JSON list of C-alpha atoms in Angstrom, two decimals:
[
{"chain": "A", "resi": 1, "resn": "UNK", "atom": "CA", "xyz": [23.28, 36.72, 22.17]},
{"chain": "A", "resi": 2, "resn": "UNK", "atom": "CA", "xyz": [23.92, 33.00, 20.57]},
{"chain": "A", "resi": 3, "resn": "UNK", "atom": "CA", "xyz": [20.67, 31.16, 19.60]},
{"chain": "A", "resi": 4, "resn": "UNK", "atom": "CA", "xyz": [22.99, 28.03, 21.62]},
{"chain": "A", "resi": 5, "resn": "UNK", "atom": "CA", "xyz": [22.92, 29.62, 24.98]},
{"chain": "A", "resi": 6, "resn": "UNK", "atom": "CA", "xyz": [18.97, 29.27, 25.83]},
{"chain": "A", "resi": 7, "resn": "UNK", "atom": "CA", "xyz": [17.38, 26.30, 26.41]},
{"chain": "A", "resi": 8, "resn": "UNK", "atom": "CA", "xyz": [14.54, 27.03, 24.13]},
{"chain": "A", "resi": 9, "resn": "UNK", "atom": "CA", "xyz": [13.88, 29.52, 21.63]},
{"chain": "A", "resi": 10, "resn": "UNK", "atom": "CA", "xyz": [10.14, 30.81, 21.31]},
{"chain": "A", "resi": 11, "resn": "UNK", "atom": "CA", "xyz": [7.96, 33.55, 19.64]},
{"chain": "A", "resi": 12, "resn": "UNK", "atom": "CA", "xyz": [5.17, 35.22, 21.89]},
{"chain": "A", "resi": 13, "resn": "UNK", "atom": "CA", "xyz": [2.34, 38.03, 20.50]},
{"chain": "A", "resi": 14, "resn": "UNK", "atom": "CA", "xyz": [0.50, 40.10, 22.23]},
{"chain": "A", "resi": 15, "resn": "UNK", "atom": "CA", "xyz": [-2.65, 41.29, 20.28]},
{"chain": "A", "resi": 16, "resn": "UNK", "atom": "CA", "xyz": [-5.71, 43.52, 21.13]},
{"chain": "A", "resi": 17, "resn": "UNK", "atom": "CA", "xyz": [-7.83, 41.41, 23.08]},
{"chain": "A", "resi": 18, "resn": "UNK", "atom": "CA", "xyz": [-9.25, 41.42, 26.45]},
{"chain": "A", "resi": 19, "resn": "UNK", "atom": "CA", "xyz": [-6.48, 39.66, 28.90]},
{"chain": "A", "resi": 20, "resn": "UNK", "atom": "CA", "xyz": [-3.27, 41.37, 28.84]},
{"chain": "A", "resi": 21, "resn": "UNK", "atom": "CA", "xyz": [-2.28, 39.45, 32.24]},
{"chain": "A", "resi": 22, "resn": "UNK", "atom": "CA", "xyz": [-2.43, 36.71, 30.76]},
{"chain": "A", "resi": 23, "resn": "UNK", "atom": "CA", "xyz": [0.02, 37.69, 28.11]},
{"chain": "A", "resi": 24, "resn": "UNK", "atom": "CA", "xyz": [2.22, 39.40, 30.78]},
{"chain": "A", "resi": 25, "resn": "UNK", "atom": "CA", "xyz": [2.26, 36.79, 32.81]},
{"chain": "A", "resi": 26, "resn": "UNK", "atom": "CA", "xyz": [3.57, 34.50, 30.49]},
{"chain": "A", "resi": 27, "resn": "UNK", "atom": "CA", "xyz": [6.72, 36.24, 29.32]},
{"chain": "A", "resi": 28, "resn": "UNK", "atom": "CA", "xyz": [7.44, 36.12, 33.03]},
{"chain": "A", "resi": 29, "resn": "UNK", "atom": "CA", "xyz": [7.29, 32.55, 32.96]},
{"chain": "A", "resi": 30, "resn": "UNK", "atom": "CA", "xyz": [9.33, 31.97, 29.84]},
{"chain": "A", "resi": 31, "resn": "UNK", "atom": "CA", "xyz": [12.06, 34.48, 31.21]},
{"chain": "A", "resi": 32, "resn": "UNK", "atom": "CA", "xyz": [12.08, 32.45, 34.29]},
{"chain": "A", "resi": 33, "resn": "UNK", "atom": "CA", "xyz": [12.72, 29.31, 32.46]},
{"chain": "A", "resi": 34, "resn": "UNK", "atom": "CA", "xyz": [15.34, 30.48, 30.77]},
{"chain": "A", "resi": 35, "resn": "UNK", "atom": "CA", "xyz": [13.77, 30.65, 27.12]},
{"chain": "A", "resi": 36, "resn": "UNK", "atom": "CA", "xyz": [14.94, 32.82, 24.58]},
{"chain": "A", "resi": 37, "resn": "UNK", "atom": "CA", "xyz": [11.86, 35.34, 23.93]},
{"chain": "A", "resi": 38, "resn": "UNK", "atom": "CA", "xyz": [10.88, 36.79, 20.48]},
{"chain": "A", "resi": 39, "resn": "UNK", "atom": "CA", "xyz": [7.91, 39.28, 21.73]},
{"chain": "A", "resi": 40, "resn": "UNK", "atom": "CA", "xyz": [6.09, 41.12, 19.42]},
{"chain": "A", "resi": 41, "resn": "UNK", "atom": "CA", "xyz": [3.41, 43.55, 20.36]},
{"chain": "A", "resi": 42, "resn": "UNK", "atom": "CA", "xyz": [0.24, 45.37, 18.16]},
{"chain": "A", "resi": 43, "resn": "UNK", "atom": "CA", "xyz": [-0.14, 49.04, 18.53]},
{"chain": "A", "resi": 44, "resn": "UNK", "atom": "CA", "xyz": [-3.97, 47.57, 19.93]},
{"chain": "A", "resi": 45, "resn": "UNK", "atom": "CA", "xyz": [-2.01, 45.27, 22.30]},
{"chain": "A", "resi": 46, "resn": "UNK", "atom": "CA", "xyz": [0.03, 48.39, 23.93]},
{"chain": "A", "resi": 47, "resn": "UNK", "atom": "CA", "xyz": [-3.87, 50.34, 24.39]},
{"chain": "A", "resi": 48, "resn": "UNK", "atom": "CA", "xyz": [-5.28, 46.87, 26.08]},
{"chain": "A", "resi": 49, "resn": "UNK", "atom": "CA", "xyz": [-2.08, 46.67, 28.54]},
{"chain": "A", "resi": 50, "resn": "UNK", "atom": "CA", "xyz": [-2.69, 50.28, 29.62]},
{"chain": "A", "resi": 51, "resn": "UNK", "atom": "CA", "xyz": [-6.03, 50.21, 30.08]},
{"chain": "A", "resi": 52, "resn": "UNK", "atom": "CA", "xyz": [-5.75, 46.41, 31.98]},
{"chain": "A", "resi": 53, "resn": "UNK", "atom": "CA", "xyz": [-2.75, 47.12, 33.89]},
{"chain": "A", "resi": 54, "resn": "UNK", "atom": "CA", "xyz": [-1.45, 50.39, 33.84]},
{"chain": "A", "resi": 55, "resn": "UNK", "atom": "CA", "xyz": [1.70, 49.60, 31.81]},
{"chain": "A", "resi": 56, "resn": "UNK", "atom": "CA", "xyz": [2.11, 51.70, 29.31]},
{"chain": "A", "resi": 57, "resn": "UNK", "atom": "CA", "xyz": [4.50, 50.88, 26.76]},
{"chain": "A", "resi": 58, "resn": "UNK", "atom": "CA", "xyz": [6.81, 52.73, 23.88]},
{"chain": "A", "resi": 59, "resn": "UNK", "atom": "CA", "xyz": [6.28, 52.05, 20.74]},
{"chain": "A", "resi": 60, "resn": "UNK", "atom": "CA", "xyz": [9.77, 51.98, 20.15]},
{"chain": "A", "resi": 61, "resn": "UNK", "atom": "CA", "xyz": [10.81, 48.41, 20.70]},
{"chain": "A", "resi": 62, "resn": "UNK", "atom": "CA", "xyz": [14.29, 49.21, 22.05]},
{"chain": "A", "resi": 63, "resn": "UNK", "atom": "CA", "xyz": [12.27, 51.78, 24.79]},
{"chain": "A", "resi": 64, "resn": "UNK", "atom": "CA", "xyz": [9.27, 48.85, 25.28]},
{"chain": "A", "resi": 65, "resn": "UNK", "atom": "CA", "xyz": [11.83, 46.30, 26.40]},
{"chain": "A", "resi": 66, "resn": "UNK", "atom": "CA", "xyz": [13.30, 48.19, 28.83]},
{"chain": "A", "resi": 67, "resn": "UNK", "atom": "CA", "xyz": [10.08, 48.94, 30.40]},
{"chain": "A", "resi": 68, "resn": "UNK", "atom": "CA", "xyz": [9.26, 45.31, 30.66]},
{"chain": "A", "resi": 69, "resn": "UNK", "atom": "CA", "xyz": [12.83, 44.24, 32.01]},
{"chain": "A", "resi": 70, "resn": "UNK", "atom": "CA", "xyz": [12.53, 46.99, 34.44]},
{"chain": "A", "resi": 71, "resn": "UNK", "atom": "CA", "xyz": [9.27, 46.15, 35.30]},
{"chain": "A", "resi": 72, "resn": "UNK", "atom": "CA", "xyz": [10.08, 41.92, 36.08]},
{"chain": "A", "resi": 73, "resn": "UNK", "atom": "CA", "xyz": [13.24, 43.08, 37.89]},
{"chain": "A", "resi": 74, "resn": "UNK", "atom": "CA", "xyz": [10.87, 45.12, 40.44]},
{"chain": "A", "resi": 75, "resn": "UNK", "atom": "CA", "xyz": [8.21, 42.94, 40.47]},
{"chain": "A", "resi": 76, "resn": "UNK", "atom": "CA", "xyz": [9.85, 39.35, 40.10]},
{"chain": "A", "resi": 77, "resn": "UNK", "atom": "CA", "xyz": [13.67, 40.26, 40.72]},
{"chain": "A", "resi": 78, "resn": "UNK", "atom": "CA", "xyz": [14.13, 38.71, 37.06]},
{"chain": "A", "resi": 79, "resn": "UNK", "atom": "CA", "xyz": [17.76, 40.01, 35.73]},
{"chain": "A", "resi": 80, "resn": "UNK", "atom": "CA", "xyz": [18.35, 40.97, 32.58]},
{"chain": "A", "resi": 81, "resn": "UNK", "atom": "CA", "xyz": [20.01, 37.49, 30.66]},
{"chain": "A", "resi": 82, "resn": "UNK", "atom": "CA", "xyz": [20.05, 39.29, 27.37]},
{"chain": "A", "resi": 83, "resn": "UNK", "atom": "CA", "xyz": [17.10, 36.70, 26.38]},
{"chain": "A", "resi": 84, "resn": "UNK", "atom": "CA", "xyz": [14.16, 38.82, 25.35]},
{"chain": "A", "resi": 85, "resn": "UNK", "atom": "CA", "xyz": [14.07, 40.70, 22.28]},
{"chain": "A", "resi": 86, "resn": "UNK", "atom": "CA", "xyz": [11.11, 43.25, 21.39]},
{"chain": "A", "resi": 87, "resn": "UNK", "atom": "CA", "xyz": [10.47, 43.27, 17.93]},
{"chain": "A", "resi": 88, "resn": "UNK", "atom": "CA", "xyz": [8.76, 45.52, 14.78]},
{"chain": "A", "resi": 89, "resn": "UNK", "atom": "CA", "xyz": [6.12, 45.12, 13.43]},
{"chain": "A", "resi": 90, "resn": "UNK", "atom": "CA", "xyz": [8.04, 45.30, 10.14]},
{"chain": "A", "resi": 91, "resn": "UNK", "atom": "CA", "xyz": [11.12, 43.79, 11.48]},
{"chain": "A", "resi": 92, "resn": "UNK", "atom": "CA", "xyz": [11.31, 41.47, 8.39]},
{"chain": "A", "resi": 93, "resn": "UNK", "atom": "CA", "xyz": [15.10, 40.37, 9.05]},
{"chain": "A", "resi": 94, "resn": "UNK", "atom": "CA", "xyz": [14.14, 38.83, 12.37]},
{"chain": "A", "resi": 95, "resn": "UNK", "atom": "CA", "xyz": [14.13, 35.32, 13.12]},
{"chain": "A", "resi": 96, "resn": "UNK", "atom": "CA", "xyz": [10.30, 34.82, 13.15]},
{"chain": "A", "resi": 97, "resn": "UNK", "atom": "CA", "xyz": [9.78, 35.91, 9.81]},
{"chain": "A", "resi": 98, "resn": "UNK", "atom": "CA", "xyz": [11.79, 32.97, 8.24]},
{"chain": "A", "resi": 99, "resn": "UNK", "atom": "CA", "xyz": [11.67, 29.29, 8.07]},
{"chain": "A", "resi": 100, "resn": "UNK", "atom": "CA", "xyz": [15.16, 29.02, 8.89]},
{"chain": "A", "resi": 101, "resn": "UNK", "atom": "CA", "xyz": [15.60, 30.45, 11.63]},
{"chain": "A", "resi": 102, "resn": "UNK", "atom": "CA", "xyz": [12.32, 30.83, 13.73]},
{"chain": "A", "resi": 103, "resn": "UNK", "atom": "CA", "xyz": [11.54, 29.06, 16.74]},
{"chain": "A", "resi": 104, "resn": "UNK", "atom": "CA", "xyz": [9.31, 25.92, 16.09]},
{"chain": "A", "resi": 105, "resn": "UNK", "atom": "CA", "xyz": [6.87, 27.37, 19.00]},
{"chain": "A", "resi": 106, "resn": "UNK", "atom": "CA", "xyz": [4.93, 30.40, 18.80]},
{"chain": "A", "resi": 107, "resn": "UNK", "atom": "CA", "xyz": [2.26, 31.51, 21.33]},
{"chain": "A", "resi": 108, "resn": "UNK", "atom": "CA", "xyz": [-0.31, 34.36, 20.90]},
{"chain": "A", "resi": 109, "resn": "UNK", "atom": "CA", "xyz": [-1.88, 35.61, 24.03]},
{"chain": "A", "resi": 110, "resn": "UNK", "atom": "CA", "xyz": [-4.54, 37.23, 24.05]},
{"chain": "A", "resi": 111, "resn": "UNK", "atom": "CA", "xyz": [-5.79, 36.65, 20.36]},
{"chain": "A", "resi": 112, "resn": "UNK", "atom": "CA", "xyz": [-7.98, 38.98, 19.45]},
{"chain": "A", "resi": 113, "resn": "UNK", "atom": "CA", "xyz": [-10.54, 37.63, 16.84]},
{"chain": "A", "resi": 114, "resn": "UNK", "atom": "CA", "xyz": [-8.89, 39.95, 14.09]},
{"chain": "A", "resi": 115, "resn": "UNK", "atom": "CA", "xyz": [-5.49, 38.40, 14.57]},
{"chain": "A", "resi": 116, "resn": "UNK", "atom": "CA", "xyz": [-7.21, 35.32, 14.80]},
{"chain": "A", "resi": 117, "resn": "UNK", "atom": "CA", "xyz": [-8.86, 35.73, 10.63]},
{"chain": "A", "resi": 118, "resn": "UNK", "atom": "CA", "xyz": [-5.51, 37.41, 9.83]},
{"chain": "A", "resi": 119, "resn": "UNK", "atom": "CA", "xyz": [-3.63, 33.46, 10.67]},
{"chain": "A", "resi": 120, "resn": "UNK", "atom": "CA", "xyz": [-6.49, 31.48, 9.90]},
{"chain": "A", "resi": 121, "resn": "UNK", "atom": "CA", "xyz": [-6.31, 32.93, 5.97]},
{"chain": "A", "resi": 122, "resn": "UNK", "atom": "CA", "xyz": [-2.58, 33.48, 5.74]},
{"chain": "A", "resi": 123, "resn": "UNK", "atom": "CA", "xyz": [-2.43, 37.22, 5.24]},
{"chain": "A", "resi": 124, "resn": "UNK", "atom": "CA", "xyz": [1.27, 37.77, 7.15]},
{"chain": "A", "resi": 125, "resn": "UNK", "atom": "CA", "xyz": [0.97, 41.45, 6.50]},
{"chain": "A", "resi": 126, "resn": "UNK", "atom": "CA", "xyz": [3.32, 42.31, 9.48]},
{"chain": "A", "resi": 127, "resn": "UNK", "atom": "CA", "xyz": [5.85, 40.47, 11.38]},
{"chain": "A", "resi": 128, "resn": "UNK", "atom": "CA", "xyz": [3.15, 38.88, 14.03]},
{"chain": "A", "resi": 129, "resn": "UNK", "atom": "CA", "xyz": [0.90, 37.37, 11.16]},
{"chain": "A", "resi": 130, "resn": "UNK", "atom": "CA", "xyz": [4.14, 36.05, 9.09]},
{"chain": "A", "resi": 131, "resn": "UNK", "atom": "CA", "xyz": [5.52, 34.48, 12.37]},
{"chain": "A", "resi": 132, "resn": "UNK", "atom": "CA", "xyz": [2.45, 32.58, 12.97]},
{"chain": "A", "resi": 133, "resn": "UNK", "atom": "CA", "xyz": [2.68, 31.52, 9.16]},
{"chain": "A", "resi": 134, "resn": "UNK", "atom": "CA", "xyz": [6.15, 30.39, 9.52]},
{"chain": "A", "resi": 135, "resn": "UNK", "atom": "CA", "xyz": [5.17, 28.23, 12.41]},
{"chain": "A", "resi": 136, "resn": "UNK", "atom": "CA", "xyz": [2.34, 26.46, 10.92]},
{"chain": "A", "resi": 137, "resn": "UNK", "atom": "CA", "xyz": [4.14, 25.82, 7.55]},
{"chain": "A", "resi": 138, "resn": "UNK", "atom": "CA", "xyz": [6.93, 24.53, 9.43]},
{"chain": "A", "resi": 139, "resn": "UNK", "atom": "CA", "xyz": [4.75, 22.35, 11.34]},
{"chain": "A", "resi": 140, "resn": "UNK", "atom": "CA", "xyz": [5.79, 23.33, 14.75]},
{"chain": "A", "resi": 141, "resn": "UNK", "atom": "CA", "xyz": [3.06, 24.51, 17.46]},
{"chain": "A", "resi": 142, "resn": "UNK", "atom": "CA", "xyz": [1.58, 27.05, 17.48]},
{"chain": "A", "resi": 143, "resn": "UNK", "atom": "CA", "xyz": [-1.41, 28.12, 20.36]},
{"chain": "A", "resi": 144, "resn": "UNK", "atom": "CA", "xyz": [-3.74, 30.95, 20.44]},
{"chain": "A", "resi": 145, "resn": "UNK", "atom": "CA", "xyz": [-5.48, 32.21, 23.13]},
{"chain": "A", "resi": 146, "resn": "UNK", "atom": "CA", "xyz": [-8.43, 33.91, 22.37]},
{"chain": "A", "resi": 147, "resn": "UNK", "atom": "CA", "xyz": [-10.46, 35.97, 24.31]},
{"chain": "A", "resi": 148, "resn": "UNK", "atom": "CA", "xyz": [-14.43, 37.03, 23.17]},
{"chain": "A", "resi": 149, "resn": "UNK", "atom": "CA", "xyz": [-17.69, 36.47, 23.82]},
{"chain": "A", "resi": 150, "resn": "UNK", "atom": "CA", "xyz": [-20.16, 35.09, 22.58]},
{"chain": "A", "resi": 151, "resn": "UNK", "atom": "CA", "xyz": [-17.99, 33.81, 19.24]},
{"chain": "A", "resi": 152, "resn": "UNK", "atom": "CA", "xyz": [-19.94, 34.47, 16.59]},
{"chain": "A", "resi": 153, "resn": "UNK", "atom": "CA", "xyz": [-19.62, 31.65, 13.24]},
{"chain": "A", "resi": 154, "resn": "UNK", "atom": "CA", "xyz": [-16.68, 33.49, 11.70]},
{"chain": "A", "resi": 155, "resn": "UNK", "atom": "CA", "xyz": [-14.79, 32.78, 14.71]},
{"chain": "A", "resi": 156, "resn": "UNK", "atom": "CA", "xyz": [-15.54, 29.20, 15.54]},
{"chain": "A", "resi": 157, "resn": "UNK", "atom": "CA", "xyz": [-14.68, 28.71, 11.73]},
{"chain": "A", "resi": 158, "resn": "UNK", "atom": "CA", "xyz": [-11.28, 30.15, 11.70]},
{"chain": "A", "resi": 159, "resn": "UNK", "atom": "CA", "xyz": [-10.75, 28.06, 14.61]},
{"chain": "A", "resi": 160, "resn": "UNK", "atom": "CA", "xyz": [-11.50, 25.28, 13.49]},
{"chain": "A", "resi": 161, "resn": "UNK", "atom": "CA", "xyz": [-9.15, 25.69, 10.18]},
{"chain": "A", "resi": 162, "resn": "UNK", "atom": "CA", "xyz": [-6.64, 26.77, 12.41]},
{"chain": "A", "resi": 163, "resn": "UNK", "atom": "CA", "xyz": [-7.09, 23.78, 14.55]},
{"chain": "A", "resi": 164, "resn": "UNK", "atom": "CA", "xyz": [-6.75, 21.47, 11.26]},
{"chain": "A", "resi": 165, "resn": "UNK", "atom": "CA", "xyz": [-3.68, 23.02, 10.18]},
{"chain": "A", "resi": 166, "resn": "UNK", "atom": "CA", "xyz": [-2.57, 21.48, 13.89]},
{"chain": "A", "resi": 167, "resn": "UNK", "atom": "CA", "xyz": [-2.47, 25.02, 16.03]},
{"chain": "A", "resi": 168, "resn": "UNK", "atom": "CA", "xyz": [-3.84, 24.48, 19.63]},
{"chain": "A", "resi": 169, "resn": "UNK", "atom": "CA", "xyz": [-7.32, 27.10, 20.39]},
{"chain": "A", "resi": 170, "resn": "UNK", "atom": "CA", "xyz": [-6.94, 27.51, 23.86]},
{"chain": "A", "resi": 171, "resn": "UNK", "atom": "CA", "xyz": [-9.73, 30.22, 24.99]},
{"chain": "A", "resi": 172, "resn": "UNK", "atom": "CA", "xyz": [-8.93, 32.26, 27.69]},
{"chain": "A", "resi": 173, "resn": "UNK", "atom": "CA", "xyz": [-11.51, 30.29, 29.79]},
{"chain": "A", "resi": 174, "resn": "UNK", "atom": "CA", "xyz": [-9.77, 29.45, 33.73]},
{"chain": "A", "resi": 175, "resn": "UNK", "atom": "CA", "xyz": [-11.47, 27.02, 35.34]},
{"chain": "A", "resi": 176, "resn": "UNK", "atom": "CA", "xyz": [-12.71, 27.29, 39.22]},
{"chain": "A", "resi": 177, "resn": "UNK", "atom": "CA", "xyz": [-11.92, 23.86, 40.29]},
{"chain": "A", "resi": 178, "resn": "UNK", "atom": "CA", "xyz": [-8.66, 25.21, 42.47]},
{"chain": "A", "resi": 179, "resn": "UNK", "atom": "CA", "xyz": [-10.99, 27.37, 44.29]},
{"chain": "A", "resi": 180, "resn": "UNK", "atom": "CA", "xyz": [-8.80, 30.60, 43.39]},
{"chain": "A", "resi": 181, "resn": "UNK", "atom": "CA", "xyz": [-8.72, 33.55, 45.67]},
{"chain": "A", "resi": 182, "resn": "UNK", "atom": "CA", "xyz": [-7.70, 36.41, 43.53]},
{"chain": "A", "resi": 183, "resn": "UNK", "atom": "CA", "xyz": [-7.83, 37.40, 40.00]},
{"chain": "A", "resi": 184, "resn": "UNK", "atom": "CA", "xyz": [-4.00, 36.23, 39.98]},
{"chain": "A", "resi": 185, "resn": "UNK", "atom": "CA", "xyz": [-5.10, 33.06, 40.46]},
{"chain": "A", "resi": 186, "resn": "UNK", "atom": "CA", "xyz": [-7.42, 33.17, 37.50]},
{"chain": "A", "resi": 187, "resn": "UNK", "atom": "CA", "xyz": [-4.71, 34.38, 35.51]},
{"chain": "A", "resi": 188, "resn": "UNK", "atom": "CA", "xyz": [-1.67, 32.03, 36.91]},
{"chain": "A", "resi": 189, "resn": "UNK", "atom": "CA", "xyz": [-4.30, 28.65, 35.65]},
{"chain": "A", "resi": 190, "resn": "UNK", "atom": "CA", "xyz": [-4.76, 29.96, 32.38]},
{"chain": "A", "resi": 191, "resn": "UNK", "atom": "CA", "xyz": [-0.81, 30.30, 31.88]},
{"chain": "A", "resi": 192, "resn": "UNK", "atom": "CA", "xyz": [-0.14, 27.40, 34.10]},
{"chain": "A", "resi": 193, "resn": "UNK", "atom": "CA", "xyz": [-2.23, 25.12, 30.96]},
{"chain": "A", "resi": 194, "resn": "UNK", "atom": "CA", "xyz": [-0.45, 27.26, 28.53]},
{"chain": "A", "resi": 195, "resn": "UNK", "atom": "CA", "xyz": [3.18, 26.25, 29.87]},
{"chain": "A", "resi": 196, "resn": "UNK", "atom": "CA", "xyz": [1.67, 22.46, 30.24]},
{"chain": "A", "resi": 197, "resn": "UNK", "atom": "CA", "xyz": [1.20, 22.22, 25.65]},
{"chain": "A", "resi": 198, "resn": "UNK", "atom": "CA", "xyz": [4.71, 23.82, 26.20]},
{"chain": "A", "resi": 199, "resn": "UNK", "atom": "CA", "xyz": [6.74, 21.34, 28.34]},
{"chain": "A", "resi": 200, "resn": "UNK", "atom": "CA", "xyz": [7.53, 23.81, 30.47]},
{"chain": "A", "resi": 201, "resn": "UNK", "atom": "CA", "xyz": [7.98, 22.96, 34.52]},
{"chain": "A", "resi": 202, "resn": "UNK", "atom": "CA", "xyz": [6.07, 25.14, 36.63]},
{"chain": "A", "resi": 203, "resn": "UNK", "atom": "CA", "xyz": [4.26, 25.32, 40.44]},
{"chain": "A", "resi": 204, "resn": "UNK", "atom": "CA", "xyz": [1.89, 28.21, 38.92]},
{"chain": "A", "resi": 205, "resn": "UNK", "atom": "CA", "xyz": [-1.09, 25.70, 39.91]},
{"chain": "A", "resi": 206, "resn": "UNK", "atom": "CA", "xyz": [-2.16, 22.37, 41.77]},
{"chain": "A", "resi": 207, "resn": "UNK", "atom": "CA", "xyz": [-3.07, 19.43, 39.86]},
{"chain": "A", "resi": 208, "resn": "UNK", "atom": "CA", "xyz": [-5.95, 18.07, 40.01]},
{"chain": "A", "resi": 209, "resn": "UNK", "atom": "CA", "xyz": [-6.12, 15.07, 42.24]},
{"chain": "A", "resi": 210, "resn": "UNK", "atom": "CA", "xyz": [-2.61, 15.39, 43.60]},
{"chain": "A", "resi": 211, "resn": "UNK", "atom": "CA", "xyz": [-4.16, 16.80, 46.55]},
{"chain": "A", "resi": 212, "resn": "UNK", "atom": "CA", "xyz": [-6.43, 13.98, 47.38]},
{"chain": "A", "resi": 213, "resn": "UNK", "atom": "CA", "xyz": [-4.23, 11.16, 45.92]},
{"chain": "A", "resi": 214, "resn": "UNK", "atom": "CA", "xyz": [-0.64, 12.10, 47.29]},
{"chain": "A", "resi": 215, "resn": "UNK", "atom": "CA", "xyz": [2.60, 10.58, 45.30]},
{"chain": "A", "resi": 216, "resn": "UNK", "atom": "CA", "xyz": [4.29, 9.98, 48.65]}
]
C-alpha cells in the first residue's frame, strides 16, 4: 500500500504495562482517521492484553493482525483499508527502524517502566526501542504513556531525560472532571488527550467548559 494514500503515517507500541485498553483503543482511533499504522507489540504486551481483555494474540504478526482487523470489524464495523501493518520485533527492513522512512510520530501505550529505561538510554535492541530512537533523533514526537505506581527515582529520571530530548510523558492518569460512567469512559479521556498532542479530530470526550460556555 503507497505511503501517499494515508493521511498520516504513524508508529504505535504496545509494551507490558498495566492498560492495554488504552493501547487498543487507540489503534481504533488512528484506523478511524484514516492513518497509516506501524504497530508493534512485546511478547509482555500480548500476556497484558490477555489477561486485561481477553484478546489473545499470535505471535506471528501476519496471524496478530488479522485478529485485530477481525476484531474492529465486529466491534467497530472498521474495514480492512490495507492501513495497519503488524510488525517483528526484528523486522529491521521496516520503516520504523530508519530515518528515512519512519513516520515523524511514534506513540507507546502503555509504557511499561522497562521500555521506558530501554528509550531513555538508547539501547534499540529490537524494532520497538530503535523506532523510538529514530523518532527522537529525527526530532519528531514522540509520547509515552506510562503506567506504575508509585514511580520510584529511576523512573521520574528517565522521564525527565526523555522529556528533554522533547518526548511528551503522558501517565496513564484520566481525570474525573467529565463525571465518567464506565471504565470506557476512563479509557476513551486518556486516548481522547492522546489524539489532542496528535492533531487528531475526535468526539471521544467533552471539553471542558464547552458545556457551560456554549459556541452557539
Amino acid at each position: 500500500m503507497a505511503y501517499e494514500k494515508w493521511q498520516r503515517s504513524i508508529s504505535l507500541a504496545w509494551t507490558g504495562a498495566s492498560g492495554a485498553p488504552y493501547g487498543l483503543r487507540l489503534l481504533q482511533q488512528l484506523l478511524a482517521a484514516d492513518y497509516q499504522v506501524f504497530l508493534m507489540i512485546s511478547s509482555a504486551a500480548r500476556v497484558v492484553l490477555a489477561t486485561e481483555h481477553e484478546l489473545k494474540l499470535s505471535a506471528d504478526s501476519a496471524k496478530a493482525k488479522q485478529q485485530l482487523l477481525t476484531y474492529f470489524s465486529e466491534r467497530y464495523g472498521l474495514a480492512d483499508k490495507g492501513q495497519l501493518q503488524v510488525l517483528g520485533k526484528e523486522e529491521w527492513f521496516s520503516p520504523p527502524a530508519s530515518g528515512s522512512a519512519a513516520p515523524k510520530q511514534m506513540v507507546i501505550c502503555p509504557c511499561s517502566t522497562g521500555t521506558l529505561a530501554a528509550v531513555a538510554t538508547g539501547m534499540s535492541n529490537n524494532l520497538l526501542e530503535r523506532a523510538a530512537d529514530v523518532v527522537l533523533k529525527e526530532r519528531g514526537q514522540l509520547l509515552l504513556v506510562p503506567r506504575e505506581t508509585p514511580f520510584s527515582a529511576i523512573h521520574l529520571e528517565h522521564m525527565l531525560s526523555l522529556s528533554k530530548l522533547g518526548a511528551t510523558i503522558m501517565p496513564a492518569a484520566p481525570g474525573f472532571y467529565h463525571n465518567p460512567k464506565s471504565i470506557q469512559d476512563l479509557i476513551d479521556f486518556m486516548v481522547a488527550r492522546i489524539l489532542d498532542h496528535l492533531e487528531i479530530e475526535h468526539d471521544l470526550t467533552r471539553r471542558w467548559g464547552y458545556d457551560k460556555h456554549p459556541t452557539s
